[in-house]
Amino acid sequence: MLMRTDPFRELDRLAQQLMGPGTWSRPSAIPMDAYRHGDQFVMAFDLPGVTTDAIDINVERNILTVKAERRPTAQADDVQTELSERPLGVFSRQIVLADTLDTEHIQADYDAGVLTLRIPVAERAKPRKISIGDGSGRKEVSG
């Protein structure tokens, strides 16, 4: 049988084993992507195997915190694990949000193991046209 290995994957796996699973006091990082799409700032967090009730999203002032816990699957007593590479434990990510984002209207969706947050850009931060007056609105003061 031919076996293919990835040395970097093996290093990641060994580092995870040495550090142990993430805990609430020392969580592991959540991989994410972030981008702007039109008038929204979008963040996508990889959380495969996590149920929605194990995800916690908070915003305090301009700090967004996402925490999640991947729990082990229940196994019967007669099951013997041969390989366990999927990380378990607590995962977290904190992001400082710009003042230009409307944190009152964050939308969260979870599909296929990806948590997607959409944050609208605040009205005050959107580009707007400034009109130039013709100066007729001023009163002349004579002395």
C-alpha positions as semicolon CSV with decimal commas, in nm:
position;residue;x (nm);y (nm);z (nm)
1;M;0,000;0,000;0,000
2;L;0,130;0,347;-0,091
3;M;0,112;0,614;0,178
4;R;0,156;0,982;0,106
5;T;0,260;1,219;0,384
6;D;0,269;1,593;0,417
7;P;0,550;1,696;0,655
8;F;0,385;2,029;0,737
9;R;0,058;1,859;0,828
10;E;0,253;1,625;1,051
11;L;0,424;1,922;1,223
12;D;0,085;2,089;1,280
13;R;-0,055;1,767;1,421
14;L;0,242;1,723;1,654
15;A;0,222;2,085;1,773
16;Q;-0,150;2,040;1,846
17;Q;-0,076;1,722;2,042
18;L;0,194;1,894;2,247
19;M;-0,019;2,198;2,322
20;G;-0,325;1,987;2,386
21;P;-0,679;2,087;2,299
22;G;-0,785;2,447;2,342
23;T;-0,948;2,536;2,672
24;W;-1,173;2,825;2,772
25;S;-0,874;2,996;2,936
26;R;-0,636;2,917;2,646
27;P;-0,833;2,859;2,325
28;S;-0,688;2,764;1,987
29;A;-0,719;3,013;1,698
30;I;-1,003;2,991;1,445
31;P;-0,893;3,017;1,080
32;M;-1,079;3,294;0,898
33;D;-1,106;3,505;0,584
34;A;-1,221;3,868;0,578
35;Y;-1,313;4,092;0,287
36;R;-1,535;4,383;0,188
37;H;-1,823;4,314;-0,047
38;G;-2,007;4,629;-0,149
39;D;-2,141;4,797;0,164
40;Q;-2,066;4,499;0,389
41;F;-1,758;4,368;0,568
42;V;-1,767;3,986;0,555
43;M;-1,581;3,740;0,777
44;A;-1,585;3,362;0,728
45;F;-1,469;3,134;1,012
46;D;-1,390;2,765;0,960
47;L;-1,572;2,564;1,228
48;P;-1,633;2,217;1,082
49;G;-1,803;1,972;1,314
50;V;-1,924;2,244;1,552
51;T;-2,294;2,273;1,628
52;T;-2,459;2,616;1,639
53;D;-2,530;2,583;2,011
54;A;-2,152;2,552;2,071
55;I;-2,079;2,888;1,900
56;D;-2,075;3,214;2,097
57;I;-2,054;3,554;1,924
58;N;-2,016;3,876;2,123
59;V;-1,948;4,242;2,044
60;E;-1,834;4,476;2,316
61;R;-1,758;4,827;2,199
62;N;-1,558;4,757;1,885
63;I;-1,419;4,412;1,978
64;L;-1,581;4,111;1,814
65;T;-1,523;3,775;1,986
66;V;-1,612;3,440;1,831
67;K;-1,574;3,129;2,051
68;A;-1,665;2,773;1,965
69;E;-1,618;2,430;2,112
70;R;-1,574;2,111;1,912
71;R;-1,670;1,823;2,135
72;P;-1,571;1,460;2,086
73;T;-1,826;1,231;1,929
74;A;-1,984;0,985;2,168
75;Q;-1,841;0,637;2,127
76;A;-1,944;0,304;2,266
77;D;-1,718;0,112;2,503
78;D;-1,633;-0,147;2,238
79;V;-1,499;0,116;1,991
80;Q;-1,123;0,143;1,958
81;T;-0,989;0,465;1,802
82;E;-0,729;0,398;1,534
83;L;-0,658;0,756;1,433
84;S;-0,768;1,092;1,573
85;E;-0,639;1,399;1,386
86;R;-0,933;1,637;1,405
87;P;-0,868;1,896;1,676
88;L;-1,109;1,911;1,968
89;G;-1,155;2,171;2,237
90;V;-1,220;2,544;2,244
91;F;-1,143;2,779;1,956
92;S;-1,157;3,158;1,965
93;R;-1,085;3,467;1,760
94;Q;-1,098;3,835;1,861
95;I;-1,109;4,110;1,601
96;V;-1,093;4,483;1,661
97;L;-1,356;4,638;1,435
98;A;-1,324;4,983;1,284
99;D;-1,559;5,259;1,398
100;T;-1,685;5,271;1,040
101;L;-1,879;4,944;1,084
102;D;-2,238;4,922;1,210
103;T;-2,206;4,663;1,490
104;E;-2,576;4,702;1,577
105;H;-2,675;4,514;1,259
106;I;-2,439;4,215;1,238
107;Q;-2,586;3,917;1,054
108;A;-2,458;3,564;1,130
109;D;-2,514;3,251;0,920
110;Y;-2,374;2,900;0,965
111;D;-2,363;2,659;0,674
112;A;-2,144;2,357;0,591
113;G;-1,908;2,424;0,882
114;V;-1,850;2,790;0,795
115;L;-1,969;3,073;1,018
116;T;-2,021;3,386;0,808
117;L;-2,064;3,728;0,968
118;R;-2,179;4,025;0,762
119;I;-2,132;4,370;0,912
120;P;-2,273;4,670;0,725
121;V;-2,056;4,973;0,670
122;A;-2,201;5,260;0,876
123;E;-2,382;5,532;0,684
124;R;-2,140;5,794;0,813
125;A;-1,850;5,601;0,658
126;K;-1,999;5,564;0,309
127;P;-1,875;5,799;0,039
128;R;-2,109;6,089;-0,027
129;K;-2,118;6,380;-0,265
130;I;-2,066;6,726;-0,119
131;S;-2,239;7,005;-0,307
132;I;-2,074;7,341;-0,349
133;G;-2,282;7,651;-0,283
134;D;-2,267;7,957;-0,507
135;G;-2,205;8,190;-0,216
136;S;-2,548;8,359;-0,238
137;G;-2,642;8,232;0,107
138;R;-2,397;8,466;0,278
139;K;-2,491;8,806;0,412
140;E;-2,255;9,089;0,367
141;V;-2,164;9,283;0,673
142;S;-2,074;9,649;0,615
143;G;-1,894;9,853;0,873
